[in-house]
Short mmCIF file of C-alpha atoms in Angstrom, two decimals:
data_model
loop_
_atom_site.label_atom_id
_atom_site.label_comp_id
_atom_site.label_asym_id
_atom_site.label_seq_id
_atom_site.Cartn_x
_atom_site.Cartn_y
_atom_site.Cartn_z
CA UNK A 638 0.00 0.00 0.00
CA UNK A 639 3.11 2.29 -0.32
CA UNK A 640 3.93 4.36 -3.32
CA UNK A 641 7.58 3.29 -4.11
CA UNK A 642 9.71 2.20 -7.44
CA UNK A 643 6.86 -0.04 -8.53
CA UNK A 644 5.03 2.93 -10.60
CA UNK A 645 7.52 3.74 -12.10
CA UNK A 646 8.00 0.18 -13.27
CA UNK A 647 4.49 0.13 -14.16
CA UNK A 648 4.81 3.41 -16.15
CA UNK A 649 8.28 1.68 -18.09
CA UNK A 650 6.07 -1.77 -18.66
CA UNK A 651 3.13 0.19 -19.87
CA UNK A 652 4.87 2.27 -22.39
CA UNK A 653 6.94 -1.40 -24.01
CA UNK A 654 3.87 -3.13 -24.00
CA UNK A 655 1.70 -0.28 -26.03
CA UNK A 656 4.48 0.08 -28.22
CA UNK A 657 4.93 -3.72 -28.15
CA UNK A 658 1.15 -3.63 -29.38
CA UNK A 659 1.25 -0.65 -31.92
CA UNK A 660 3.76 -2.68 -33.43
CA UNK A 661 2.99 -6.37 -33.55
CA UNK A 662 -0.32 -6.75 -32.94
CA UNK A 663 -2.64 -3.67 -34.63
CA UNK A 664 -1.07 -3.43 -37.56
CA UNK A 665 -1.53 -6.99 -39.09
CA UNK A 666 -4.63 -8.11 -37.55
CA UNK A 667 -6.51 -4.34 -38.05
CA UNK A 668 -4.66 -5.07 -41.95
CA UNK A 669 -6.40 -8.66 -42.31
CA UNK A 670 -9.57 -7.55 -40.86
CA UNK A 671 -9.94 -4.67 -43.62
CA UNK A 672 -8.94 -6.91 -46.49
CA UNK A 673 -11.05 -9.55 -45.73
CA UNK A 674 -14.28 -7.17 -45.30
CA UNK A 675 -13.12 -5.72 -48.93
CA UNK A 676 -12.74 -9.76 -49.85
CA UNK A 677 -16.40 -10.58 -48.58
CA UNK A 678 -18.06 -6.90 -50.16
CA UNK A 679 -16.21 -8.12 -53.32
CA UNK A 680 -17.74 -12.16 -53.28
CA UNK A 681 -20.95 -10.59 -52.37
CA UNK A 682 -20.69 -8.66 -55.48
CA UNK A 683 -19.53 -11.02 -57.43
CA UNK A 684 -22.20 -13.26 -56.46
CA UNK A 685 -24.72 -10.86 -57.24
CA UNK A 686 -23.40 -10.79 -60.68
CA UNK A 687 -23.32 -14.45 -60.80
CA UNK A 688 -26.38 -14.72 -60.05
CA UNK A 689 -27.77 -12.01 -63.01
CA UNK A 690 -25.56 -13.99 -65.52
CA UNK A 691 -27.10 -17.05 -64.36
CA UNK A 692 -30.79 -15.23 -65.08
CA UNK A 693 -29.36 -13.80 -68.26
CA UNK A 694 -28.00 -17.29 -69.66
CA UNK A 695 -31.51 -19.05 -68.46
CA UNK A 696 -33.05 -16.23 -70.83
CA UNK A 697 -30.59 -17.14 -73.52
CA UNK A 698 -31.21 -20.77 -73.18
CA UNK A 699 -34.69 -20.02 -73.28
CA UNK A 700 -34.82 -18.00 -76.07
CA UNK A 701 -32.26 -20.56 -78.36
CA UNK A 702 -34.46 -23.40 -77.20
CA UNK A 703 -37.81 -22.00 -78.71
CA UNK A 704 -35.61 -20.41 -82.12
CA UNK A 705 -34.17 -24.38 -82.15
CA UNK A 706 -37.62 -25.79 -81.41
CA UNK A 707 -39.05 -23.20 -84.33
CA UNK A 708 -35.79 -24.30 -86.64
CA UNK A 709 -36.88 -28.06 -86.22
CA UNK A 710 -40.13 -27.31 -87.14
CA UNK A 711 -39.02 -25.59 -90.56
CA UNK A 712 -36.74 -28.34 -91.23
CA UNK A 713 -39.26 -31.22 -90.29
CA UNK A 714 -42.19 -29.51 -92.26
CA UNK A 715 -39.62 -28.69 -95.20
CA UNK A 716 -38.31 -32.06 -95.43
CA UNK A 717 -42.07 -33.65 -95.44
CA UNK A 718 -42.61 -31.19 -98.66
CA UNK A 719 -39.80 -32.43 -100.33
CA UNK A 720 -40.44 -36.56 -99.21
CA UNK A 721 -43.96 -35.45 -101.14
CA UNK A 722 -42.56 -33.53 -103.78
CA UNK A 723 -39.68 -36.46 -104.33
CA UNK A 724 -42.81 -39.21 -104.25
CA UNK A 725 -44.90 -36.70 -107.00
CA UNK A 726 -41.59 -36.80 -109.11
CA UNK A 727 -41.22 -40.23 -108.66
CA UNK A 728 -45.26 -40.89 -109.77
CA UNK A 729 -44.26 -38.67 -112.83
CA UNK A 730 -41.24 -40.52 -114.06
CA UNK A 731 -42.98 -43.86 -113.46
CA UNK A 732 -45.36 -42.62 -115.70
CA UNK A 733 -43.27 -41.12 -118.19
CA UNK A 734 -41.28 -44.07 -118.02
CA UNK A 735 -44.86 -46.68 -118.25
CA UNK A 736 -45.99 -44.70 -121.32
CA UNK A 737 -42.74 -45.02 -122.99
CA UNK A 738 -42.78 -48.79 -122.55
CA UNK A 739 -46.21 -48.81 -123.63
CA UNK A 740 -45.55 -47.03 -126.49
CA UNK A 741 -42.28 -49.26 -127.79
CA UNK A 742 -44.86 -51.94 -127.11
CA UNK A 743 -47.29 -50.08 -129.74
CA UNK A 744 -44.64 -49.70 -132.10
CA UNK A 745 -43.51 -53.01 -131.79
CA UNK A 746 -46.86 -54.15 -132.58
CA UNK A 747 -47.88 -51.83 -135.62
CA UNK A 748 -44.57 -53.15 -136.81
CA UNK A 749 -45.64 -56.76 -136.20
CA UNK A 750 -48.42 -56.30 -137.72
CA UNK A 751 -46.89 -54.66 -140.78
CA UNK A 752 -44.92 -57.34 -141.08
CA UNK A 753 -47.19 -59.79 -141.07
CA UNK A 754 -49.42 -58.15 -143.43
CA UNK A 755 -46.49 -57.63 -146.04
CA UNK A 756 -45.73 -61.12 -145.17
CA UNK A 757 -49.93 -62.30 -145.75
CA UNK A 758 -49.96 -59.82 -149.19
CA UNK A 759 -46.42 -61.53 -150.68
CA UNK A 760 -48.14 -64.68 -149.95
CA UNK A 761 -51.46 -64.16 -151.15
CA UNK A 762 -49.61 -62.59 -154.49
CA UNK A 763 -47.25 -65.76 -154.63
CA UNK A 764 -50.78 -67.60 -154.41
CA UNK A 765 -52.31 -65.40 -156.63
CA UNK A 766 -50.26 -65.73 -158.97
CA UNK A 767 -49.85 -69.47 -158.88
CA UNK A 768 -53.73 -69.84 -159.29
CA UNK A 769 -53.62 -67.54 -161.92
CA UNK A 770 -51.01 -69.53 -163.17
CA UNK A 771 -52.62 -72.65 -163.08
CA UNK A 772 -55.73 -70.80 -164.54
CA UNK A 773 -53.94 -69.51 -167.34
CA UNK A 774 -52.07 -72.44 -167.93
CA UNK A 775 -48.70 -70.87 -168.33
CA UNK A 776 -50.03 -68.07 -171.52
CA UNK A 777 -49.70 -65.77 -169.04
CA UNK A 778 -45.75 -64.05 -169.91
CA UNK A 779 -44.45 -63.69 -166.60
CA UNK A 780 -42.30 -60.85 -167.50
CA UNK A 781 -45.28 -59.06 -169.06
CA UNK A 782 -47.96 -59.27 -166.48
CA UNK A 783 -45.43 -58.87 -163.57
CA UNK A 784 -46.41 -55.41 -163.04
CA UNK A 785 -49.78 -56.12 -163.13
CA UNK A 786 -49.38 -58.31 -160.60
CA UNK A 787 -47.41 -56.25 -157.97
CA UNK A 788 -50.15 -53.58 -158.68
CA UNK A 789 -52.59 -56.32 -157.53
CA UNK A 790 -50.45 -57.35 -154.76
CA UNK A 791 -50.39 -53.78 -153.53
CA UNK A 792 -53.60 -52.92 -153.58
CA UNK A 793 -54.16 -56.18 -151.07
CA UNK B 63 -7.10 -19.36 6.03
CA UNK B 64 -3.98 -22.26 6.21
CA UNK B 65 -5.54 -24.15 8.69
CA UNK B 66 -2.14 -25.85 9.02
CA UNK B 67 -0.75 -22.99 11.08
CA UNK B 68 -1.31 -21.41 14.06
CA UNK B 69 -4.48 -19.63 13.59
CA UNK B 70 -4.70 -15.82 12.86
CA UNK B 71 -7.08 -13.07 13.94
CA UNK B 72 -9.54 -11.68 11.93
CA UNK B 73 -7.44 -8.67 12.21
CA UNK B 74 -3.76 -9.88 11.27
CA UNK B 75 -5.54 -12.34 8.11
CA UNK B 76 -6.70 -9.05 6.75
CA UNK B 77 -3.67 -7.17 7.03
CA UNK B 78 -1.48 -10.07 5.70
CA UNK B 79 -3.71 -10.28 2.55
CA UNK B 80 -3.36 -6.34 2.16
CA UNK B 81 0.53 -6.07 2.08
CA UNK B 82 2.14 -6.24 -0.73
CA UNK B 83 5.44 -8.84 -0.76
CA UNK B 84 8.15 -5.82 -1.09
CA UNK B 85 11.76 -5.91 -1.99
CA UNK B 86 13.68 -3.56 -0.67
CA UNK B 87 16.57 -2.10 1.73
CA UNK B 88 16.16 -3.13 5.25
CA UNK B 89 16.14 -1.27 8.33
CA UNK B 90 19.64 -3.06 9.09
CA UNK B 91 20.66 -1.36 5.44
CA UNK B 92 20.70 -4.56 3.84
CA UNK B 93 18.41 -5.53 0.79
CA UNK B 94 15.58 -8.14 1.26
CA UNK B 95 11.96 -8.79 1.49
CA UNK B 96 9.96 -6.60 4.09
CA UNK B 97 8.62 -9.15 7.02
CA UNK B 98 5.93 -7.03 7.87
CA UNK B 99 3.71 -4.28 6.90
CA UNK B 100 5.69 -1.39 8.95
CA UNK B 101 9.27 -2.79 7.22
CA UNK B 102 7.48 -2.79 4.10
CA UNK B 103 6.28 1.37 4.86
CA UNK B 104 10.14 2.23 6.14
CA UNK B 105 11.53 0.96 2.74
CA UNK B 106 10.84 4.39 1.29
CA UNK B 107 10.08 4.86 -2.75
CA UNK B 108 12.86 2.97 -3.50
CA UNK B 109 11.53 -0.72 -3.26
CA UNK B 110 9.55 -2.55 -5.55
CA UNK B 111 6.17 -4.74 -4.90
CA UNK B 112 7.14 -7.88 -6.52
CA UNK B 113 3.81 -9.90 -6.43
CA UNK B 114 2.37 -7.16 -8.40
CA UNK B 115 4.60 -6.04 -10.49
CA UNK B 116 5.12 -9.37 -11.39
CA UNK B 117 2.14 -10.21 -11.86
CA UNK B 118 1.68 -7.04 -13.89
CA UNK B 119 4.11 -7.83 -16.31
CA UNK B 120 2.98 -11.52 -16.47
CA UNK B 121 -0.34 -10.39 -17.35
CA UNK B 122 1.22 -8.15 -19.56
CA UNK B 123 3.51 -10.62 -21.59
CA UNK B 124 0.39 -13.22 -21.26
CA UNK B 125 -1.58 -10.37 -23.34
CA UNK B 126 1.09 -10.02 -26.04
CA UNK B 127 1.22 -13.38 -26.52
CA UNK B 128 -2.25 -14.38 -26.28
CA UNK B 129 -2.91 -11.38 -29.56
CA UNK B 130 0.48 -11.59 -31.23
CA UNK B 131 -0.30 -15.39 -31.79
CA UNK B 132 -3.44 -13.89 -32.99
CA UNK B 133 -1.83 -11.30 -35.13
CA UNK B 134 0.23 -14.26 -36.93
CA UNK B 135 -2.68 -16.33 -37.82
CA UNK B 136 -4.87 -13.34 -38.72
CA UNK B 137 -5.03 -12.80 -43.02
CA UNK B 138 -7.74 -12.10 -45.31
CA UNK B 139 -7.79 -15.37 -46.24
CA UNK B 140 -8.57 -17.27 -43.00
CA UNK B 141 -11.62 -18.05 -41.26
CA UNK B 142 -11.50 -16.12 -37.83
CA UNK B 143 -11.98 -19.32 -35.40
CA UNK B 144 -10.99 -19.39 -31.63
CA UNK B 145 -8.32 -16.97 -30.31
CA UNK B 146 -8.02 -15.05 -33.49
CA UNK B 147 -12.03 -14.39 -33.09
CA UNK B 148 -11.76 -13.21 -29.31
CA UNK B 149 -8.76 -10.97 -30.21
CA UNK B 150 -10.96 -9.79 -33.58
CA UNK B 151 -13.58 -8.66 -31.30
CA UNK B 152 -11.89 -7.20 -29.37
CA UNK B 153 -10.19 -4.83 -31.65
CA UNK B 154 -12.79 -4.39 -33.55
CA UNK B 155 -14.83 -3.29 -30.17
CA UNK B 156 -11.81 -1.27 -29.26
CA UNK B 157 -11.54 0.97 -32.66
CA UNK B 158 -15.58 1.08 -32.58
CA UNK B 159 -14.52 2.80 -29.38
CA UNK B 160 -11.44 4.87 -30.71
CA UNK B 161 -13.24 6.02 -34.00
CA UNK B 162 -16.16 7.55 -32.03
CA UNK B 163 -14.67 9.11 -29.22
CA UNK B 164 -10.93 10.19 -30.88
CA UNK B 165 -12.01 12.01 -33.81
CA UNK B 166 -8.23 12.98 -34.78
CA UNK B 167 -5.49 11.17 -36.75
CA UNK B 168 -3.20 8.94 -34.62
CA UNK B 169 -2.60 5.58 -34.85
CA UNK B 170 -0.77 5.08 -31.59
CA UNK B 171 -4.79 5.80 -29.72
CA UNK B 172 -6.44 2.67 -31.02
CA UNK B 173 -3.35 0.37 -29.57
CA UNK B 174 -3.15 2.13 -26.42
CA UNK B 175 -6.91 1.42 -25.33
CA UNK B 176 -6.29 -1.96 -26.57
CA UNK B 177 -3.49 -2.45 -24.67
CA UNK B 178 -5.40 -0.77 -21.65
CA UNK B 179 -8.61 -2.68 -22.19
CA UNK B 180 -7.09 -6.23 -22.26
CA UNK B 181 -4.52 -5.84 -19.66
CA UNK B 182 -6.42 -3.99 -17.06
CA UNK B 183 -9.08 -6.47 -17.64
CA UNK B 184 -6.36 -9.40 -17.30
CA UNK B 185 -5.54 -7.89 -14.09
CA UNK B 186 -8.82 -7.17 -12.39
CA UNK B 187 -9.67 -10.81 -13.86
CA UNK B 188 -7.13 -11.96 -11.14
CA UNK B 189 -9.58 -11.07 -8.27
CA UNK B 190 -11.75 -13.85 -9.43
CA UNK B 191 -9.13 -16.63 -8.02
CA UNK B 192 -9.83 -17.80 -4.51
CA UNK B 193 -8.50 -15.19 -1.88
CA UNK B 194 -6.72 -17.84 -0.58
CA UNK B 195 -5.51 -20.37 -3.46
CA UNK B 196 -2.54 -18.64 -4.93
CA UNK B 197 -1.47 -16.60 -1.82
CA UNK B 198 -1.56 -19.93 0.32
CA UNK B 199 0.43 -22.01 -2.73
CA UNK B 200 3.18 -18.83 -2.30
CA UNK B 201 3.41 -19.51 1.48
CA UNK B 202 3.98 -22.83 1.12
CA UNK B 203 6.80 -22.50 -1.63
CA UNK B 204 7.89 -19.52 0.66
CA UNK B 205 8.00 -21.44 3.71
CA UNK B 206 9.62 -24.17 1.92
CA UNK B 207 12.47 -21.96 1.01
CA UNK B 208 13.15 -21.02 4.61
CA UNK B 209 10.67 -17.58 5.05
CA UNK B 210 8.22 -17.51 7.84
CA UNK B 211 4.97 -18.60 6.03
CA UNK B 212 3.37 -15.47 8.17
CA UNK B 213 6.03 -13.02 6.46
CA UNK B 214 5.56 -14.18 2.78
CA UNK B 215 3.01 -11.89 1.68
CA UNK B 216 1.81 -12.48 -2.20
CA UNK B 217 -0.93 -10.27 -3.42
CA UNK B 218 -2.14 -11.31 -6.76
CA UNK B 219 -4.48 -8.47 -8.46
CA UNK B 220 -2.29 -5.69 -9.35
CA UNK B 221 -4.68 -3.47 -9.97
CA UNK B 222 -5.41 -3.17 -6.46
CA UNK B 223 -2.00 -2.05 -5.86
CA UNK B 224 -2.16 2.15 -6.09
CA UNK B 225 1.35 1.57 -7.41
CA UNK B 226 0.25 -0.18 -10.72
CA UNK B 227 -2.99 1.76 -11.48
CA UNK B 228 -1.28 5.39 -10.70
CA UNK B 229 1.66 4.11 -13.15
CA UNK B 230 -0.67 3.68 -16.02
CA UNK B 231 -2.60 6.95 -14.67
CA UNK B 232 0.88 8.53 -14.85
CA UNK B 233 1.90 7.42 -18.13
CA UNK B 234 -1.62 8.48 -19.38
CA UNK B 235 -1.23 11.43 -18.13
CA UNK B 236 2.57 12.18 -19.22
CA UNK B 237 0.91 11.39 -22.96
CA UNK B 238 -1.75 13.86 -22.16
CA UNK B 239 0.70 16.81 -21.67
CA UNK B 240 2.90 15.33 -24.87
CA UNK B 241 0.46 15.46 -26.86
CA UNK B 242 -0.87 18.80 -25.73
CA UNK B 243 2.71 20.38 -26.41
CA UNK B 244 2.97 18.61 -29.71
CA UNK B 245 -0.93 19.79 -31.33
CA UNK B 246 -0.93 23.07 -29.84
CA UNK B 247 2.61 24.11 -28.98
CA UNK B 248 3.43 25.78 -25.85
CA UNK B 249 1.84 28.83 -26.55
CA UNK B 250 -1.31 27.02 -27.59
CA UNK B 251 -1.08 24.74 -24.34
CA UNK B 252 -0.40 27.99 -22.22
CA UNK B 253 -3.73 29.66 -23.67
CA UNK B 254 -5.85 26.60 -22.75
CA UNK B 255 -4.57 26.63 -19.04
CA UNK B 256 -4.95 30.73 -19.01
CA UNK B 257 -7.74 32.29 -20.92
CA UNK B 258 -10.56 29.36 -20.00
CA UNK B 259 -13.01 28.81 -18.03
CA UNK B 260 -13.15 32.73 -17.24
CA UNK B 261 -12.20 35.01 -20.24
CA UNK B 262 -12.97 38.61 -21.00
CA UNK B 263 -12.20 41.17 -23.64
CA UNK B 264 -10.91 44.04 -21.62
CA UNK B 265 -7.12 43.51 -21.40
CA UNK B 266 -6.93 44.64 -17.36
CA UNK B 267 -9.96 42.02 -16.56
CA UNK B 268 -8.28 39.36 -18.70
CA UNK B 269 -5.06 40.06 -17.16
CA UNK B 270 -6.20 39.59 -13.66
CA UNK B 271 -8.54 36.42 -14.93
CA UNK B 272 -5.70 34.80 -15.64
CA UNK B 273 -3.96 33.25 -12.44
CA UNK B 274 -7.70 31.94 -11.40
CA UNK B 275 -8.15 30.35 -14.60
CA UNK B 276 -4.33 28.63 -14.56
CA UNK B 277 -5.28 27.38 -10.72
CA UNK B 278 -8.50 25.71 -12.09
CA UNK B 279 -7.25 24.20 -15.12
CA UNK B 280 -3.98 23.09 -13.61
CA UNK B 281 -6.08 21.24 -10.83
CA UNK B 282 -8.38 20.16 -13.83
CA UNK B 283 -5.56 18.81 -15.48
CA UNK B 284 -4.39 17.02 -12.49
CA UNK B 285 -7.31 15.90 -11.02
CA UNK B 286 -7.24 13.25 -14.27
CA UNK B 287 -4.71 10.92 -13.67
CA UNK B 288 -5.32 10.89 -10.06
CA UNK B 289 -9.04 10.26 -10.63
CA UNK B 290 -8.27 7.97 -13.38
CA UNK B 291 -5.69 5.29 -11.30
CA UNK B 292 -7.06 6.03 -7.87
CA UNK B 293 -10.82 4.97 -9.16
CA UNK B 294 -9.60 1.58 -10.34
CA UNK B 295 -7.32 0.89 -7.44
CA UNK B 296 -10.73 2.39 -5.38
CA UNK B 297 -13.21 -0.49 -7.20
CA UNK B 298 -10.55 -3.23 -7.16
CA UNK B 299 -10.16 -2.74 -3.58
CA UNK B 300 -12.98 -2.71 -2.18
CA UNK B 301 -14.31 -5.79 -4.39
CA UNK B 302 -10.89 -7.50 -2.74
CA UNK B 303 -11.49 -6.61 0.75
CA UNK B 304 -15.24 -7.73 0.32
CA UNK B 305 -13.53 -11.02 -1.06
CA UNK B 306 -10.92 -11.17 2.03
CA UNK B 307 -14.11 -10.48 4.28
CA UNK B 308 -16.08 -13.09 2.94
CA UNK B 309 -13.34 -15.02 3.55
CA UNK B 310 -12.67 -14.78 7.18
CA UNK B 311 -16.01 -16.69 7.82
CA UNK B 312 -14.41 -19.37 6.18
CA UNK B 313 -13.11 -20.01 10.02
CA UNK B 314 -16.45 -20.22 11.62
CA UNK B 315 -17.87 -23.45 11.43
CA UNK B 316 -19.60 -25.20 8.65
CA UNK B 317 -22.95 -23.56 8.32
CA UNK B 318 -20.93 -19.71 8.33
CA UNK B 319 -18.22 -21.79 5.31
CA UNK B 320 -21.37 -22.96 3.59
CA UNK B 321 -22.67 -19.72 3.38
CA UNK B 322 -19.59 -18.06 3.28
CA UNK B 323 -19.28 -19.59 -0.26
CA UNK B 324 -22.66 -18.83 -1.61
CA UNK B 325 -21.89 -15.11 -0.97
CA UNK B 326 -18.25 -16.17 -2.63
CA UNK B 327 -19.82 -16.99 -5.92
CA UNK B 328 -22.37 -14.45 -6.17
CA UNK B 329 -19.85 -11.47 -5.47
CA UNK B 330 -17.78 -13.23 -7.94
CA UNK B 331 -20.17 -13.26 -10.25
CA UNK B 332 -21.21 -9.34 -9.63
CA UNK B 333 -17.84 -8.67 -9.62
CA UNK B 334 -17.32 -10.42 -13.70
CA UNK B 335 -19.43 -7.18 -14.17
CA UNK B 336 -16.96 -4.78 -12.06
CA UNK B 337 -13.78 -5.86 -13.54
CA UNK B 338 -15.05 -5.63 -17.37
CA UNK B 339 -16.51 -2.38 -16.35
CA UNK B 340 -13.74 -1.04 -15.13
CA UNK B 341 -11.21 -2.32 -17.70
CA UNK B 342 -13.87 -0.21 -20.14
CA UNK B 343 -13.72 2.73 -18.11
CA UNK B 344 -10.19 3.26 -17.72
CA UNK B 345 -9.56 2.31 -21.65
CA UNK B 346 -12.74 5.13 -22.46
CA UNK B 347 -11.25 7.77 -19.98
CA UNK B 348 -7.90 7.66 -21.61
CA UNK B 349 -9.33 8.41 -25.49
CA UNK B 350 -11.39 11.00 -24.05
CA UNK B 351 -8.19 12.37 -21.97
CA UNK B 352 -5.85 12.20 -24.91
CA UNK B 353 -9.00 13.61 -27.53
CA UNK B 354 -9.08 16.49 -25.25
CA UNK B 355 -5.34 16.81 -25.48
CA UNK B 356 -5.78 16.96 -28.88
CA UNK B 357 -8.64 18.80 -29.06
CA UNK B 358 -8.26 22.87 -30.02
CA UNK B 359 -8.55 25.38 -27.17
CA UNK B 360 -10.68 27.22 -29.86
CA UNK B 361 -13.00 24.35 -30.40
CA UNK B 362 -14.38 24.87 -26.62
#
């Protein structure tokens, strides 16, 4: 309970230790404690901004997701018009190609049948001729009636 | 009480747990411990109260260590867990504190009442530990070594030592006057203690004004670290004698040392409020002190 050396020992310990403080201990923690409010103000931001890009790209996806849906469409509906138009084309050239077979068929025939009737009229001339022939009894001059004849035989 | 000994009066157990162990010169001029209270008063101002000093400065070092291990650990990067948390707080509380009341530029302030906050607190945080427990532990080392066990005297809160709360006062109080030379200069520092409370515009009334006002502001000036370390020494005291008190019935049979103890634990428990209110108090008085130091004599 006496005043004596020990304030003034208090006084020397008080001034090392605030200095001791000031020094070591303020600086870095006050430091850390400043940065890491800036760090947290700056996620919080950034997560705010994370979070509107993540609205923004939802939009986006949206948006190309209907334009792809609408695309489809096009392509789908485009694609049936040309399966039709491909089947129409395909009707057509069948046709085309059926008439032109039918028609080689004609021809074939009329030509058939032109042969056959050159082939009936030379016979019927040979065989008119050879009953004439035997009618006549051979007074008929072959070299003089001839064109008679083919005149006959083309007129059959 | 040491049951183990001789038993004391009420008296002489109060008394032993109010003096402080003190090293000093003896009456026979060599240097030792004091044996008693009166050897203790003869020693003069040069002698030195170990048990609180010491336990001053092991506070002290405990503080630095407890918040420079803090300090290390703390980065933007961590996660404030345990320790580094507390001591966070607590500066954070601390430059709340400085940033209101210490409106001026100076970065010594904020580690000051942080150094004043956690210390003093430390301190007045060693009146919760039984009156008895490390005092009694001290005689017994003491006694072992050869001392009377009656003479080994170990006090344990320094702040109820007037020796370690005027110091700080002190040192407060030698910053106060720095840092009134160094913002106003002398002349500035010589207006403040001249020309207030009572000023006037007539040069003979002024003139005459002048030794009153000096007389009030020097006693204003003084009357600051005195109040400041005698009020903490005042509320540490008096929750230690209550403690010491409380104590003594300790020695009256059971039903007194039952509730002896109740009244143990719920002073204790008032007196978690005392010490963190004082701590506060003498860390808020000292920005105010040094604000006002700072603070222009034209500002008033």
């Amino acid at each position: 309970m006496n005043i004596n050396a020990t304030i003034i020992g208090q006084m020397i310990a008080f001034a090392i230790f605030i200095y001791l403080t000031y020094r070591f201990v303020w600086p870095p923690v006050i430091g850390a404690m400043a940065e890491r409010s800036k760090r947290i103000a700056d996620g919080l931001q950034a997560a705010d901004r994370a979070e509107k890009d993540l609205e923004l790209a939802q939009q986006k996806v949206v948006e190309q997701l209907t334009a792809a849906k609408k695309e489809a469409a096009a392509i789908l509906d485009q694609a049936n018009k040309r399966a039709i138009d491909i089947v129409e084309e395909a009707k057509e050239k069948a046709r085309v190609e059926a008439d032109r077979i039918k028609q080689g068929a004609q021809a074939e025939i009329d030509q058939a049948v032109a042969r056959a009737k050159e082939d009936l009229r030379n016979k019927v001339v040979t065989l008119a001729l050879a009953g004439a022939e035997k009618i006549l009894e051979s007074s008929i001059d072959k070299n003089a009636h001839n064109e008679l004849v083919n005149k006959l035989a083309a007129e059959l | 009480m040491s049951g183990t000994e001789h038993s004391l009066t009420s008296t002489e157990y109060i008394k032993h747990h109010l003096t402080n162990m003190t090293y000093g010169q003896l009456p026979d001029g060599s240097w030792g411990f004091a044996e008693n209270a009166e050897q203790a008063a003869a020693m003069g101002f040069w002698a030195i109260n170990v048990d609180t000093m010491g336990w001053s400065l092991f506070l002290g070092v405990l503080f630095f260590i407890i918040f420079r291990s803090a300090a290390k650990k703390a980065s933007s990067t961590t996660i404030p867990t345990g320790l580094l948390n507390v001591a966070e707080t607590a500066i954070e509380f601390v430059e709340d504190n400085v940033k209101n009341m210490f409106p001026y530029k100076n970065r010594m302030i904020a580690p000051l009442a942080l150094t004043i906050l956690v210390w003093v607190f430390f301190m007045n945080f060693m009146d919760l530990f039984a009156v008895d427990l490390i005092p009694g532990i001290a005689q017994q080392i003491g006694g072992a070594m050869g001392y009377d066990p009656h003479s080994v005297f170990f006090k344990i809160v320094p702040s109820t030592d007037p020796n370690i709360t005027m110091g700080m006062a002190l040192f407060v109080f030698v910053l106060v006057v720095f840092f009134s030379f160094t913002q106003k200069g002398l002349v500035g520092f010589a207006k403040e203690l001249c020309l207030h409370p009572f000023s006037s515009n007539i040069f003979i009334v002024q003139a005459a004004l002048i030794p009153i006002n000096f007389v009030l502001e020097i006693v204003n000036l003084i009357a600051k670290p005195i109040s400041l370390g005698l009020r903490l020494f005042g509320n540490m005291y008096a929750g230690e004698v209550i403690f010491i008190l409380v104590a003594i019935m300790f020695g009256a049979g059971y039903a007194f040392a039952f509730l002896a103890g109740g009244i143990q634990i719920i002073w204790a428990l008032f007196h978690i409020l005392i010490i963190s209110l004082q701590a506060f108090i003498f860390m808020v008085l000292t920005i105010v002190y040094l604000s006002m130091a700072f603070q222009n004599a034209d500002e008033h």
